[in-house]
mmCIF file of C-alpha atoms and ligand atoms in Angstrom:
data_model
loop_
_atom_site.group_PDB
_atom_site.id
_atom_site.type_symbol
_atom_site.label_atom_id
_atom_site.label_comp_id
_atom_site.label_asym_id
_atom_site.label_seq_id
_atom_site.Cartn_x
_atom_site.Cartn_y
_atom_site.Cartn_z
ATOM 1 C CA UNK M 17 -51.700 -8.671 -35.829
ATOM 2 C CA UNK M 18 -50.301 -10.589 -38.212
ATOM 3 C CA UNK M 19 -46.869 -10.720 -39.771
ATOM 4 C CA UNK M 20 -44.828 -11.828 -42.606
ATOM 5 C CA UNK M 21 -43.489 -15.802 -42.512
ATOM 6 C CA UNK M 22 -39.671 -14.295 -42.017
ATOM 7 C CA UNK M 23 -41.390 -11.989 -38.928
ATOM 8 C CA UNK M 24 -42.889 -15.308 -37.732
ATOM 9 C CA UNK M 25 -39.844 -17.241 -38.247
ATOM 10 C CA UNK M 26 -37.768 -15.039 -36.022
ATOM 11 C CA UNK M 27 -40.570 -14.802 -33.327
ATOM 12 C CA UNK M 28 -40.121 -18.969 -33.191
ATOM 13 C CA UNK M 29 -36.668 -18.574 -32.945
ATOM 14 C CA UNK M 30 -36.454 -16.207 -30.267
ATOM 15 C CA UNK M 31 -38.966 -17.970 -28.157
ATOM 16 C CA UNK M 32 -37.323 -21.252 -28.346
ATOM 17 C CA UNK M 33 -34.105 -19.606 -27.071
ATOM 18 C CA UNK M 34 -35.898 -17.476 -24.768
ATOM 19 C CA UNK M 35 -37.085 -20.985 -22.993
ATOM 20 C CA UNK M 36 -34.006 -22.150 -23.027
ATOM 21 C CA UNK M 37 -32.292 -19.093 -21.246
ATOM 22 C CA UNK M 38 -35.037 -18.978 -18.782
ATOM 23 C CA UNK M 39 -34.245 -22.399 -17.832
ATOM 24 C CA UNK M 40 -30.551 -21.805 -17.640
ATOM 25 C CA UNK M 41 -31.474 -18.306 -15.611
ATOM 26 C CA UNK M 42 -32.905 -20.279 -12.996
ATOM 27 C CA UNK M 43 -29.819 -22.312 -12.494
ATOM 28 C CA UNK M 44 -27.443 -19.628 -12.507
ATOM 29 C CA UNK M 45 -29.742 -17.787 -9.203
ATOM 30 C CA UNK M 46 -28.232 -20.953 -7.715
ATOM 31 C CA UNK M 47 -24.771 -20.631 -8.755
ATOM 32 C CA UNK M 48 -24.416 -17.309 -7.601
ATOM 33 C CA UNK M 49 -23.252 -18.823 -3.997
ATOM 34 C CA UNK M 50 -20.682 -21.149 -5.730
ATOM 35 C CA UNK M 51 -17.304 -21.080 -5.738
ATOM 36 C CA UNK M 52 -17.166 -21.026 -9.109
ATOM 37 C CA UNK M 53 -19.471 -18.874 -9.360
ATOM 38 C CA UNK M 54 -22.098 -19.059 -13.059
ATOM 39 C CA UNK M 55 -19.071 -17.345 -15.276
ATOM 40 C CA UNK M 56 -18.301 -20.387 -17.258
ATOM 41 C CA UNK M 57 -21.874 -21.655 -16.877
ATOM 42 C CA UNK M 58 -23.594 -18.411 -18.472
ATOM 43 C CA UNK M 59 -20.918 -18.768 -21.540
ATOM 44 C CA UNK M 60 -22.402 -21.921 -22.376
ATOM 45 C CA UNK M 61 -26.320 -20.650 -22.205
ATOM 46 C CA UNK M 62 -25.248 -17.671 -24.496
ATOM 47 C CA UNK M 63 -23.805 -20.174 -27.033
ATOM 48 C CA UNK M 64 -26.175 -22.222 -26.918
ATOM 49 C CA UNK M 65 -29.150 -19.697 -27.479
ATOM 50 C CA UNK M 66 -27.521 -18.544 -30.482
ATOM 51 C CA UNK M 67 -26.867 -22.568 -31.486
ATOM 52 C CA UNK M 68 -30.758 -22.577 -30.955
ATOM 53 C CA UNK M 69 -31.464 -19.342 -33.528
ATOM 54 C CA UNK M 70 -28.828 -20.116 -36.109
ATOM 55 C CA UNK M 71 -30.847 -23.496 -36.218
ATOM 56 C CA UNK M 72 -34.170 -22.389 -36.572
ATOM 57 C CA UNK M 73 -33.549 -19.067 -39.058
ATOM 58 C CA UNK M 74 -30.704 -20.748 -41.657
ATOM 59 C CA UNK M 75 -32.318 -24.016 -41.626
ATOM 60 C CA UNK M 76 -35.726 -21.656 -43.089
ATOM 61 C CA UNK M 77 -33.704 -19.904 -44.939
ATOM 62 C CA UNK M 78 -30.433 -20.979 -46.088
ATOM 63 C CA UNK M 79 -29.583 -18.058 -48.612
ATOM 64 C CA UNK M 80 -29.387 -15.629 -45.959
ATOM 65 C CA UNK M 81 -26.638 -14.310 -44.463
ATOM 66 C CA UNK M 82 -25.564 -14.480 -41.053
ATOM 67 C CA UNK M 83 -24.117 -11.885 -38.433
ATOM 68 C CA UNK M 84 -24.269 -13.928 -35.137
ATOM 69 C CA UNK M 85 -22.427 -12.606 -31.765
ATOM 70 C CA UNK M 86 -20.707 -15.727 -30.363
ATOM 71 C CA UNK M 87 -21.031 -17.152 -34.222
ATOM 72 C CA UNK M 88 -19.187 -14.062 -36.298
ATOM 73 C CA UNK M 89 -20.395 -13.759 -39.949
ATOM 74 C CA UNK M 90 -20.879 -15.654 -42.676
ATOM 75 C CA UNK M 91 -22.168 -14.479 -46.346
ATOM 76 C CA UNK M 92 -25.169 -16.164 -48.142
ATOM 77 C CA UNK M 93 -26.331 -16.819 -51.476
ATOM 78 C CA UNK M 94 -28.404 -14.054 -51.125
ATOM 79 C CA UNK M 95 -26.725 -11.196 -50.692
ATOM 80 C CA UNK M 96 -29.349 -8.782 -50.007
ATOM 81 C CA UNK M 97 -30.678 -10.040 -46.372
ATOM 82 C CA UNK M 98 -29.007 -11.294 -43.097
ATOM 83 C CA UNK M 99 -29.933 -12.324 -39.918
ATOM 84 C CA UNK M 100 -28.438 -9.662 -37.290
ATOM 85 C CA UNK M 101 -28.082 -12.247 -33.721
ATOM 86 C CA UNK M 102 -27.852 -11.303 -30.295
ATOM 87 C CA UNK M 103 -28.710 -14.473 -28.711
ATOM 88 C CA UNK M 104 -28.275 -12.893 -24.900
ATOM 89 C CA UNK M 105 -28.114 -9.351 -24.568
ATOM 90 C CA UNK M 106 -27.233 -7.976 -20.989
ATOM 91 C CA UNK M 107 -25.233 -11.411 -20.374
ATOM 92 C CA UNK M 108 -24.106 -9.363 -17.161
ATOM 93 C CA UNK M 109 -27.309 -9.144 -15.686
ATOM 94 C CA UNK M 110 -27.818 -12.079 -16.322
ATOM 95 C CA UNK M 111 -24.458 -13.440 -14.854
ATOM 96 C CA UNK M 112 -25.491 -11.032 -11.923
ATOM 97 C CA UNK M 113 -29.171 -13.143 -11.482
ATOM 98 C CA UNK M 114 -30.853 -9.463 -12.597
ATOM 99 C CA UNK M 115 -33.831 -10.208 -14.697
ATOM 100 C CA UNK M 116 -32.933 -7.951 -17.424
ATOM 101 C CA UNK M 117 -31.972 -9.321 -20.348
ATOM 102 C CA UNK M 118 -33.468 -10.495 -23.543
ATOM 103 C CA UNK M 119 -32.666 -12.518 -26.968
ATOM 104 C CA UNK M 120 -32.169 -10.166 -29.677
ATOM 105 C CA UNK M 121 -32.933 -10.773 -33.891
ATOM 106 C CA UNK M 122 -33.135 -8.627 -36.748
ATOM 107 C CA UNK M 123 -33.366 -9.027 -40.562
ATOM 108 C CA UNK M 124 -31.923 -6.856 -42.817
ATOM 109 C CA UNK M 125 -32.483 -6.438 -46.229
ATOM 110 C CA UNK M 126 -30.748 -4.240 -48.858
ATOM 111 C CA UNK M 127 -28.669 -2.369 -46.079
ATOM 112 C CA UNK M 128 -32.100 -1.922 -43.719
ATOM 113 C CA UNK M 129 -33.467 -3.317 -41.146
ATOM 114 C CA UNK M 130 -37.088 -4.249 -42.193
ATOM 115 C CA UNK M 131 -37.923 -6.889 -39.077
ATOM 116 C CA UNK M 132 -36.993 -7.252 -35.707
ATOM 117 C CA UNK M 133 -37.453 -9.434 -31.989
ATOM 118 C CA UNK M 134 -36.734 -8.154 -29.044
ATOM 119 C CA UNK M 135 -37.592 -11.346 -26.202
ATOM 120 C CA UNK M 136 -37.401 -10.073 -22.466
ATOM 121 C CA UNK M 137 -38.340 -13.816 -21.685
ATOM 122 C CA UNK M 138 -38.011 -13.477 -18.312
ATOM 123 C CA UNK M 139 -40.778 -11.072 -18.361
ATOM 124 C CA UNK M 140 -42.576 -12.699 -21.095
ATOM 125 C CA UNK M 141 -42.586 -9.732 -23.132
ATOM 126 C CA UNK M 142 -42.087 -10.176 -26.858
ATOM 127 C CA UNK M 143 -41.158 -6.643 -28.813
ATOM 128 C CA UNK M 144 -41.891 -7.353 -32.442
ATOM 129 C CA UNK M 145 -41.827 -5.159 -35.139
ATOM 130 C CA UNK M 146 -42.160 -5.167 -39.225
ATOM 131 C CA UNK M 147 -41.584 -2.397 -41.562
ATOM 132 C CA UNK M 148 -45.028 -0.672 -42.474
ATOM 133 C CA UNK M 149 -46.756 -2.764 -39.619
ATOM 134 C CA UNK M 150 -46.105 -1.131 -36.990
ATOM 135 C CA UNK M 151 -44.126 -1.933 -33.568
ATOM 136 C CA UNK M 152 -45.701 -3.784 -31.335
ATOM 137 C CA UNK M 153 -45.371 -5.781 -27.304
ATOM 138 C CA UNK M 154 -47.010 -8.985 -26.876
ATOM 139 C CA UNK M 155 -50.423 -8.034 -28.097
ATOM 140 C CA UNK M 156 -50.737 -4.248 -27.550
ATOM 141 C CA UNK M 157 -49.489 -1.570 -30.018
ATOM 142 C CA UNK M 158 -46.429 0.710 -29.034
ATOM 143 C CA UNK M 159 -46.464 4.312 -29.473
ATOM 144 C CA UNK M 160 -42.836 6.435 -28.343
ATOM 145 C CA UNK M 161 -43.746 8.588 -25.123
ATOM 146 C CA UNK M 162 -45.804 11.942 -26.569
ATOM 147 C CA UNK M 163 -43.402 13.887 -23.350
ATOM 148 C CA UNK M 164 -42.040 17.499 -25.391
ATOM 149 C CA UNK M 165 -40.120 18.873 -22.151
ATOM 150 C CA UNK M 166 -36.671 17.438 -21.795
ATOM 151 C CA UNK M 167 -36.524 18.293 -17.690
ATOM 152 C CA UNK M 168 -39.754 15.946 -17.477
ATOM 153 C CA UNK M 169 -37.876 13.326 -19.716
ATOM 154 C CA UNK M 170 -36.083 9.950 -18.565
ATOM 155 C CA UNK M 171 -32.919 9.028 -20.894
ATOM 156 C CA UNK M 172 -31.604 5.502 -21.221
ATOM 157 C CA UNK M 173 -27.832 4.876 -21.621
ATOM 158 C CA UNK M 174 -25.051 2.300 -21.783
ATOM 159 C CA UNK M 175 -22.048 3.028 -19.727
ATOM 160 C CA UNK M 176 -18.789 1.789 -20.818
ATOM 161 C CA UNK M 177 -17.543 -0.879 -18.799
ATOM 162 C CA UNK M 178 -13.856 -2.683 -18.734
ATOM 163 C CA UNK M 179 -11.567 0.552 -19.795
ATOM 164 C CA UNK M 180 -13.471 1.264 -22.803
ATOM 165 C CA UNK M 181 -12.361 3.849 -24.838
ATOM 166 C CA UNK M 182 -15.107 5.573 -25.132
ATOM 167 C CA UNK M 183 -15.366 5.979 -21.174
ATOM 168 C CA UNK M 184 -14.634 9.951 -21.262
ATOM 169 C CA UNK M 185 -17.249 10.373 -24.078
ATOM 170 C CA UNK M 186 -20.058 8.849 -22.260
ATOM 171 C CA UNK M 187 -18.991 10.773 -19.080
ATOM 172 C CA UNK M 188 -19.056 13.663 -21.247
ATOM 173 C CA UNK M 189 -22.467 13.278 -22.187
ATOM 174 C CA UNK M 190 -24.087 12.705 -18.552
ATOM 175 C CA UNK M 191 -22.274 15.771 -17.393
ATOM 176 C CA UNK M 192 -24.169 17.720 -20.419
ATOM 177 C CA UNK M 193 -27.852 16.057 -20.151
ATOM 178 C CA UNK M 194 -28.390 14.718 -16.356
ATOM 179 C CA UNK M 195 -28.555 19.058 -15.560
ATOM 180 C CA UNK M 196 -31.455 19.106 -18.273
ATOM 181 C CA UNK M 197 -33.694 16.506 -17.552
ATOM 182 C CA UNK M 198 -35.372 14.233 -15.216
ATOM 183 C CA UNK M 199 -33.180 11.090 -14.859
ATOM 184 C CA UNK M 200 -30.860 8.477 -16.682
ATOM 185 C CA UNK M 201 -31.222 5.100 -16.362
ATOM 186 C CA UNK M 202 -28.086 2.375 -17.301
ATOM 187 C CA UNK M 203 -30.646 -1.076 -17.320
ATOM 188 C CA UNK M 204 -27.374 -3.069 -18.955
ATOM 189 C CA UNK M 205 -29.005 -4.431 -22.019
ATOM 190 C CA UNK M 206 -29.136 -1.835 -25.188
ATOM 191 C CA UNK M 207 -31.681 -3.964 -27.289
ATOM 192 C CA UNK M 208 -34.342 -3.090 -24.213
ATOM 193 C CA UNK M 209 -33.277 0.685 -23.794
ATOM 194 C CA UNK M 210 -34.195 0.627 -27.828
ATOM 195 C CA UNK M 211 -37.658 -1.007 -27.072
ATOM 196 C CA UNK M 212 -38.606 0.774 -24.182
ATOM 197 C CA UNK M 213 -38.077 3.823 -26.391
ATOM 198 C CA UNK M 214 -40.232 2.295 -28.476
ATOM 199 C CA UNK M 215 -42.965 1.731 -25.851
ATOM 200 C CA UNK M 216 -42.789 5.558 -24.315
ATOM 201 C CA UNK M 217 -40.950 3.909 -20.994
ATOM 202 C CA UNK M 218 -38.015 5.661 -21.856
ATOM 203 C CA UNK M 219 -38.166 8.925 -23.726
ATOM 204 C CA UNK M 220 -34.984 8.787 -25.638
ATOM 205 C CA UNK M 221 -31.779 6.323 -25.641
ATOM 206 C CA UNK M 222 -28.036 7.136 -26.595
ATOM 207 C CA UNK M 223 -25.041 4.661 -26.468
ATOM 208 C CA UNK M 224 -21.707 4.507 -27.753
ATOM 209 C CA UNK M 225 -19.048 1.755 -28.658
ATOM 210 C CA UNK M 226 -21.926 -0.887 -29.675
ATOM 211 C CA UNK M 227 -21.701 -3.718 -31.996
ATOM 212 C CA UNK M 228 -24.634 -4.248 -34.628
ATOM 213 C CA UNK M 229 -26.487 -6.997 -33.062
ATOM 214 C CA UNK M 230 -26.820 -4.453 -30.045
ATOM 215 C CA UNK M 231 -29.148 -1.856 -31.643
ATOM 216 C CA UNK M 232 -30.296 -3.407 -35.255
ATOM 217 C CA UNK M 233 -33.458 -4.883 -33.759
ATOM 218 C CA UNK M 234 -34.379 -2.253 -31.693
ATOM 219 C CA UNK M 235 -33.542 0.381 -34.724
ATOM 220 C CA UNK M 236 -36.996 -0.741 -36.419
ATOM 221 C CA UNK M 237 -38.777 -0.976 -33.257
ATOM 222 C CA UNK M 238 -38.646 2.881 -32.948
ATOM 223 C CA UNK M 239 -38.699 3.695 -36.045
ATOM 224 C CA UNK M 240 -42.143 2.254 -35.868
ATOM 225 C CA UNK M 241 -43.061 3.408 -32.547
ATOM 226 C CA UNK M 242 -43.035 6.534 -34.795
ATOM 227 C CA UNK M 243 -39.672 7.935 -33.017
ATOM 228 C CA UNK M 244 -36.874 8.668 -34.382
ATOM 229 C CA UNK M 245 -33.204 7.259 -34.748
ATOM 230 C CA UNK M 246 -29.515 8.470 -35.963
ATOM 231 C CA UNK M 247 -25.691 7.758 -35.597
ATOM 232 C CA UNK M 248 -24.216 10.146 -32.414
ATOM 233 C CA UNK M 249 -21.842 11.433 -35.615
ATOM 234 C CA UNK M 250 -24.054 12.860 -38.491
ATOM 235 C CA UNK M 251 -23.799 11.139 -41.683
ATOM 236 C CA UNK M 252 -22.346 7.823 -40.349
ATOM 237 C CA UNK M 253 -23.992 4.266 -40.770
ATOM 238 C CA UNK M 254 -25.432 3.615 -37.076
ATOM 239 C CA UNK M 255 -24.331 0.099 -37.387
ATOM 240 C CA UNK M 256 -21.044 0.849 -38.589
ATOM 241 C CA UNK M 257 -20.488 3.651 -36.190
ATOM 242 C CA UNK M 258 -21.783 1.781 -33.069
ATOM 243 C CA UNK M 259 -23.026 4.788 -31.924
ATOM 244 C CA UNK M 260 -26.879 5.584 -31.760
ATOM 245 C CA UNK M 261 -29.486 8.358 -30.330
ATOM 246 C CA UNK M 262 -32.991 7.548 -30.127
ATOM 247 C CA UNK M 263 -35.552 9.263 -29.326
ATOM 248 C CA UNK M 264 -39.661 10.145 -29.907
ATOM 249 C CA UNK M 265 -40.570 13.195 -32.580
ATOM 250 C CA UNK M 266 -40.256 15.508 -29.776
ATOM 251 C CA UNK M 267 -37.148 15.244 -27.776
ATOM 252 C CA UNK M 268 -35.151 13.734 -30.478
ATOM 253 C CA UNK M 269 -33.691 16.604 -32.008
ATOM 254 C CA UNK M 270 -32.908 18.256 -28.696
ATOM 255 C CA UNK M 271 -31.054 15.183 -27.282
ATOM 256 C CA UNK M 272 -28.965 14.775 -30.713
ATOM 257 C CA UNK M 273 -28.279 18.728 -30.143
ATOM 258 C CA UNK M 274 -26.955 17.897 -26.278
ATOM 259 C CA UNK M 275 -25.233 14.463 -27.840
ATOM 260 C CA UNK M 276 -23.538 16.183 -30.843
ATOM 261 C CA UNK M 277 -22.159 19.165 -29.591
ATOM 262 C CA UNK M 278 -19.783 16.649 -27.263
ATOM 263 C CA UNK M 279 -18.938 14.270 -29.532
HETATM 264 C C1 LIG P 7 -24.096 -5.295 -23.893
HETATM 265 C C2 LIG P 7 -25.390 -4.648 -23.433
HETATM 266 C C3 LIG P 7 -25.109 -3.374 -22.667
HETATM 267 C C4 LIG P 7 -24.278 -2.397 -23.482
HETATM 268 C C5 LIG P 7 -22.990 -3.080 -23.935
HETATM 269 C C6 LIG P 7 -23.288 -4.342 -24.730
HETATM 270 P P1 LIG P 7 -24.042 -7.988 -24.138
HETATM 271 O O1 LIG P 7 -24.356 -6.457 -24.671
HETATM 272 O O2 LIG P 7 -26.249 -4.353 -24.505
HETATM 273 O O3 LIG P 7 -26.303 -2.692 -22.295
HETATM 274 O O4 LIG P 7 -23.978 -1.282 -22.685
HETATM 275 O O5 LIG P 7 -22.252 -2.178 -24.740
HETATM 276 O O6 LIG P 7 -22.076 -4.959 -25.100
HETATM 277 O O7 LIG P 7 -22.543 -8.085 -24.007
HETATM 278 O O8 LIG P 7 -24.723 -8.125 -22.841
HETATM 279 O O9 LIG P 7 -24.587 -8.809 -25.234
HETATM 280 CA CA1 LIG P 8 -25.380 -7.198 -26.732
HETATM 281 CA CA1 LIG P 9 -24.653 -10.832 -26.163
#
């Protein structure tokens, strides 16, 4: 399948960092026994992922804007697209030697995400999707699970970690869904939760208290998995909010009605 020259752009850019993190995950197995330990080392790898993206993507296309994690923002000539960066998401796995993690990188144009990236480059699986063409994993099309009964159904989540203050929320939520269905699953990186919705692993998603670069990459993956995403709030901007539910055409609704009632 072939994509647009931004699409491929990104997919360069998230490869190249990608290699890069691989090679710094292998050190960091090692440092795990250090006194030290890979804190300080893992900081540097993040940066220097995104170093790798902003290179690769403004370089291309200068005009753009930018919305990088361990960068901040910056507004382009063009004010209509930016670049939406999360070089490493699930830096604690990854700190933690737990191959789960992946480089994240969306483009957004007039307020929507049209593109995204989603690199688990440890697994060597590379989540792409383009508005209109579809969402797709390496070389195989992805379809959102076709599973209708919510006690058969496996939710994703993100925890809060660190006294978050949405802690009693999220608590909230379990204590409402976990009864109703068949299992929830906290893998530590929100950009995968989004594309394994995508690719029917999981059957729906929710998180709260996440920043854009989390979620804006996986947003058009499901949307063209053909599922279905919203803000946990009706009527707010999911990026704004940092809240999202996702979820395929069937379960969806019911998990927003679970979701929504607590919140
Ligand atoms: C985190 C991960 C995690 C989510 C956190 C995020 P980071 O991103 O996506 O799954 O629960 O809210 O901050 O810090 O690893 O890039
Ligand atoms: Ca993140
Ligand atoms: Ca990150």
């Amino acid at each position: 399948m072939q994509g647009s020259a931004n699409l491929n752009l990104m997919i360069k850019a998230a490869r190249k960092a990608g290699r890069s993190l691989v090679k710094d995950f292998r050190e960091v197995e090692n440092l795990q026994v250090s006194a030290k330990g890979p804190g300080d080392f893992v900081s540097k790898a993040d940066r220097e992922a995104e170093r790798i993206i902003r290179d690769e993507l403004m370089t291309a296309r200068p005009t753009y804007g930018w919305v990088g994690e361990e960068t901040g923002s910056a507004d382009g000539a063009d004010p209509t697209r930016r670049w939406i960066v999360d070089p490493l998401d699930g830096t604690t796995n990854f700190l933690h030697g737990l191959p789960h993690w992946a480089v994240s990188i969306a483009l957004e144009h007039k307020g929507e995400i049209v593109a995204g990236v989603i690199f688990d480059a440890a697994k060597d699986e590379l989540y792409w999707a383009e508005k209109g063409m579809g969402a797709w994993m390496n070389e195989t099309r992805l379809r959102v699970s076709g599973r209708r009964s919510m006690i058969e159904a496996i939710f994703g989540t993100g925890i809060p970690f660190g006294g978050r203050s949405t802690l009693p929320a999220s608590l909230q939520d379990l204590a409402r869904l976990m009864p109703v269905c068949a299992g929830v699953r906290r893998w530590g990186a929100a950009s995968l939760d989004l594309a394994y919705v995508a690719s029917g692993r999981l059957d729906g998603y929710w998180e709260r208290g996440l920043q854009p670069w989390d979620m804006a990459a996986g947003i058009v993956l499901v949307r063209e998995a053909g599922g279905f995403v919203g803000p946990v709030r009706e009527g707010r901007d999911m990026l704004e909010s940092g809240s999202i539910i996702a979820g395929n055409g069937e379960l969806y609704q019911p998990l927003c009605k679970i979701l929504r009632e607590a919140a």
